[in-house]
PDB file of C-alpha atoms in Angstrom:
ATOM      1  CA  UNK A  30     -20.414 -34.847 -32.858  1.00 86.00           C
ATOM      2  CA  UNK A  31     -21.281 -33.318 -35.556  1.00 89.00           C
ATOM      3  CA  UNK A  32     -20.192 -33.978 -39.062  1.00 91.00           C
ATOM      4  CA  UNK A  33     -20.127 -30.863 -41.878  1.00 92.00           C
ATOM      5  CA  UNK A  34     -18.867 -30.271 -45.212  1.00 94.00           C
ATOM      6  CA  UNK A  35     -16.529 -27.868 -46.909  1.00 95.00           C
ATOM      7  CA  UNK A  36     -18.403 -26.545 -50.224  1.00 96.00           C
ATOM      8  CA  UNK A  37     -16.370 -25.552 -53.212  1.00 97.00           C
ATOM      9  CA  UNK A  38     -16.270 -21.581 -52.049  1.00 96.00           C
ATOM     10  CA  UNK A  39     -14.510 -22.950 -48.896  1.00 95.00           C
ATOM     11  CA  UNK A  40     -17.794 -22.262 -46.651  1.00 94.00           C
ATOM     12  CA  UNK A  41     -19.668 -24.234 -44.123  1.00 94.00           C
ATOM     13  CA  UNK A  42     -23.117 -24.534 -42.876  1.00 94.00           C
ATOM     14  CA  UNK A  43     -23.368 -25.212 -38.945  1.00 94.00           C
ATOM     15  CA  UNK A  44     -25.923 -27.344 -38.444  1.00 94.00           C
ATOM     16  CA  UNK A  45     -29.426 -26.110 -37.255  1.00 95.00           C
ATOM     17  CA  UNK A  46     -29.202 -28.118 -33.904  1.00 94.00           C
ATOM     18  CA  UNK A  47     -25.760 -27.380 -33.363  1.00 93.00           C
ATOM     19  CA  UNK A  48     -26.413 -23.406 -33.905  1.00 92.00           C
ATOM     20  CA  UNK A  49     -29.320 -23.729 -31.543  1.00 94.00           C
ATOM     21  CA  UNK A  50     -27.468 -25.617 -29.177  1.00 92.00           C
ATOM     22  CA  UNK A  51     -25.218 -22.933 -28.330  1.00 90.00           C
ATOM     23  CA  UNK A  52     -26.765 -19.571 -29.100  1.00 91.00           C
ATOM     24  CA  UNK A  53     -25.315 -18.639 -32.723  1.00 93.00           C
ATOM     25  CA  UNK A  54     -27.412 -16.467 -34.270  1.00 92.00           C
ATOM     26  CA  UNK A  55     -27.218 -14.452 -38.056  1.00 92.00           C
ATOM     27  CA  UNK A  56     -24.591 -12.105 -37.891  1.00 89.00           C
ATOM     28  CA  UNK A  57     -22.517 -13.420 -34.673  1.00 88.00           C
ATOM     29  CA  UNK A  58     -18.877 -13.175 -34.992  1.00 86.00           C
ATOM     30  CA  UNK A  59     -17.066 -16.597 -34.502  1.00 90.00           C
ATOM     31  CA  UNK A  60     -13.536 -16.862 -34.241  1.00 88.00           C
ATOM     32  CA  UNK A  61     -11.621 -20.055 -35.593  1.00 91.00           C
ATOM     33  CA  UNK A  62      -8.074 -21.134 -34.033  1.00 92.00           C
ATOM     34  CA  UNK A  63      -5.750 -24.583 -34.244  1.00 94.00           C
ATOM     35  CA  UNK A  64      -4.696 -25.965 -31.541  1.00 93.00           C
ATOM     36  CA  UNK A  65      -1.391 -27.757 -30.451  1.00 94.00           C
ATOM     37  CA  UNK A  66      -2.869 -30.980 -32.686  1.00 96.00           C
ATOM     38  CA  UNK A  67      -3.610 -29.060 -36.085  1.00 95.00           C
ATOM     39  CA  UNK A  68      -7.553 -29.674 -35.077  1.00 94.00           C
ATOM     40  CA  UNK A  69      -9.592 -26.463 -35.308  1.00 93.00           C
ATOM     41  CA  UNK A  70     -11.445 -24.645 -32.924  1.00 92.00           C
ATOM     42  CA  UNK A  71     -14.674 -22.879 -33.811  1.00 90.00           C
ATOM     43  CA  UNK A  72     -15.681 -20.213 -30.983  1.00 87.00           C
ATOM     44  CA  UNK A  73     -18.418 -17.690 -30.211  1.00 85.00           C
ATOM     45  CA  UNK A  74     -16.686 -13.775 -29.820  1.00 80.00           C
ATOM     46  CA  UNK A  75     -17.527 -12.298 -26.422  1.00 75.00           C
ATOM     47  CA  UNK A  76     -17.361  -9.055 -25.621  1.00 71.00           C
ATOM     48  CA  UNK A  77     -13.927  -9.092 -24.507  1.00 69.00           C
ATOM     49  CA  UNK A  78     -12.944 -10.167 -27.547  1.00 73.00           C
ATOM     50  CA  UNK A  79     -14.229  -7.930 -29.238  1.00 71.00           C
ATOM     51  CA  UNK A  80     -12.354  -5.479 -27.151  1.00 82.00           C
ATOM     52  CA  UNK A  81      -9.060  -7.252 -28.093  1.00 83.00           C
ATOM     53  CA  UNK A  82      -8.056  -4.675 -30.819  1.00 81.00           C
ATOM     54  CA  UNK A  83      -8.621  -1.616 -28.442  1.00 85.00           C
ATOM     55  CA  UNK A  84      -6.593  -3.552 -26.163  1.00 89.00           C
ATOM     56  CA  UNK A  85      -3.709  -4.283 -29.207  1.00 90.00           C
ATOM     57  CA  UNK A  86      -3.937  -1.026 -29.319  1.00 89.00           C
ATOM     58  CA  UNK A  87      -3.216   0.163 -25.789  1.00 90.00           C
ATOM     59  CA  UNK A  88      -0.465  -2.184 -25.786  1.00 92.00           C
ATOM     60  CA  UNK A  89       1.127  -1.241 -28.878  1.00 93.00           C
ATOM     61  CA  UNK A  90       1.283   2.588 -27.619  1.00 93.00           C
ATOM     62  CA  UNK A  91       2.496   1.001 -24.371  1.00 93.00           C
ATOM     63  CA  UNK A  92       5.702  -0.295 -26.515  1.00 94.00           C
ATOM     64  CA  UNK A  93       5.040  -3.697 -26.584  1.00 93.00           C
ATOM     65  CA  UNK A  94       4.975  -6.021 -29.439  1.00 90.00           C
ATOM     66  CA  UNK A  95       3.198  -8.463 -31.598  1.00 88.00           C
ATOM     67  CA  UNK A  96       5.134 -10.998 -30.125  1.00 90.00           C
ATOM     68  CA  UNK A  97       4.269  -9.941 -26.660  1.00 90.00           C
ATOM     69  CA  UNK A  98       0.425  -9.843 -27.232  1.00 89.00           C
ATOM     70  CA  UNK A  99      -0.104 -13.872 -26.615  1.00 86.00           C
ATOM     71  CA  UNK A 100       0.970 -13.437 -22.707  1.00 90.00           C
ATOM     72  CA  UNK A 101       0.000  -9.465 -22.246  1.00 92.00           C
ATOM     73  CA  UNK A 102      -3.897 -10.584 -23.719  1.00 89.00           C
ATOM     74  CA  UNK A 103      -4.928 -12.820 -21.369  1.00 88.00           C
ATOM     75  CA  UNK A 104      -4.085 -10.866 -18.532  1.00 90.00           C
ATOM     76  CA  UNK A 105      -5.551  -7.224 -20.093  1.00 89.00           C
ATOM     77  CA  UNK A 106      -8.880  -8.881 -20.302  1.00 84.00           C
ATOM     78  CA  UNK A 107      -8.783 -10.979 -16.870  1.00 87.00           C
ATOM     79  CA  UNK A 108      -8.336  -7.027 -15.553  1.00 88.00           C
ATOM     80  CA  UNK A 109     -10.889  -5.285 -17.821  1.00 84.00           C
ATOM     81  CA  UNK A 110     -13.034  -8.063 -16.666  1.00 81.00           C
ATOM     82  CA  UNK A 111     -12.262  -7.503 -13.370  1.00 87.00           C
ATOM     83  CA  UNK A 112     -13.222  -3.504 -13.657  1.00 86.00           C
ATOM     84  CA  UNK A 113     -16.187  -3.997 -15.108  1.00 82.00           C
ATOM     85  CA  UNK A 114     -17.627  -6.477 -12.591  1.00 83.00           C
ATOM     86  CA  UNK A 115     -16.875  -4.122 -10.329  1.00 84.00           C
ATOM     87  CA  UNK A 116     -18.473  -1.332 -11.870  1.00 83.00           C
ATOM     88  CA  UNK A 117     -21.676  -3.878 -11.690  1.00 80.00           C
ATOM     89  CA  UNK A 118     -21.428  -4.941  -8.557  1.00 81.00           C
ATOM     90  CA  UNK A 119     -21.186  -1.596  -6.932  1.00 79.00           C
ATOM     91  CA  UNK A 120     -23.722   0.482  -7.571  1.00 74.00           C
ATOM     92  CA  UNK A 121     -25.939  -2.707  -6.754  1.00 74.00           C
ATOM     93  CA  UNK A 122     -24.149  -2.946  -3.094  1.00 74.00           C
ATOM     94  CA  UNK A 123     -24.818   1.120  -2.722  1.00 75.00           C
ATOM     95  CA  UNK A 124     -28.716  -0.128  -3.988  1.00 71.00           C
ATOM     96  CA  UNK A 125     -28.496  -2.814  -1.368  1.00 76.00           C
ATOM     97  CA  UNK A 126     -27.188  -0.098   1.750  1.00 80.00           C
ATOM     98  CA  UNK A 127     -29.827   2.473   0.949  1.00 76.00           C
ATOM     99  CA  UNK A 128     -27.496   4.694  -0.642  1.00 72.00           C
ATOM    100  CA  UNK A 129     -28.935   5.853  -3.911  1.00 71.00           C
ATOM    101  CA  UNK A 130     -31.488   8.770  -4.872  1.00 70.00           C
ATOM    102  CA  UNK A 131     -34.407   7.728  -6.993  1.00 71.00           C
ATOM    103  CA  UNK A 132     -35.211   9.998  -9.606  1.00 74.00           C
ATOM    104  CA  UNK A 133     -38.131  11.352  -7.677  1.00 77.00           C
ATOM    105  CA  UNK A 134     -35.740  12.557  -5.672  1.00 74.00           C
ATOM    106  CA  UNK A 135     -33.513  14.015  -8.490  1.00 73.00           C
ATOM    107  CA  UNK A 136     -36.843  15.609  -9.316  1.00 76.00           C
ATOM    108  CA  UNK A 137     -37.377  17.247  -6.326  1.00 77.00           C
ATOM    109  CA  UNK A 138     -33.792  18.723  -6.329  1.00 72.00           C
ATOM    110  CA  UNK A 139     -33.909  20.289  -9.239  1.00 70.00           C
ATOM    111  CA  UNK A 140     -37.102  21.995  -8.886  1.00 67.00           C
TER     112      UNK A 140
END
């Protein structure tokens, strides 16, 4: 555990160790919540957070509400995460079967 102190501009310093520790680098985005015990929780962004205002958003044009973002959220990333591993994992399985074109091949098409 690590113990830190609030300076008079309300700031922090994360500890060296602890920055190292878990990849937090000058200029990352961290996101701070409370949980059900008033304790706060200091996180890392992702990339699907940072997609979480696109996805606000979608959902607002959708009709939905602020209210309804802490259930619709979760499940809007779970399937953007979904889509894009599959938009990994596909082209790698075509790779895999021998069905691609190398750009040699591209080459010789277009000449």
């Amino acid at each position: 555990m690590f113990v830190i102190q609030v300076n008079e501009r309300g700031q922090i310093t994360i500890p060296k160790e602890l920055r190292e520790k878990v990849n937090i680098n000058p200029r990352d985005n961290l996101k701070i919540d409370i949980d059900e015990q008033g304790r706060l929780i200091l996180f890392k962004r992702n990339l699907l957070d940072d997609l979480e205002d696109l996805i606000k958003r979608d959902l607002i044009n959708e009709g939905y509400s602020e209210e309804d973002f802490q259930a619709k959220i979760p499940k809007c990333k779970k399937e953007l995460a979904k889509a894009l591993m599959k938009d990994i994992t596909e082209p790698e399985q075509q790779y895999e079967q021998g069905e691609f074109a190398s750009l040699k091949d591209l080459k010789k098409e277009n000449t």
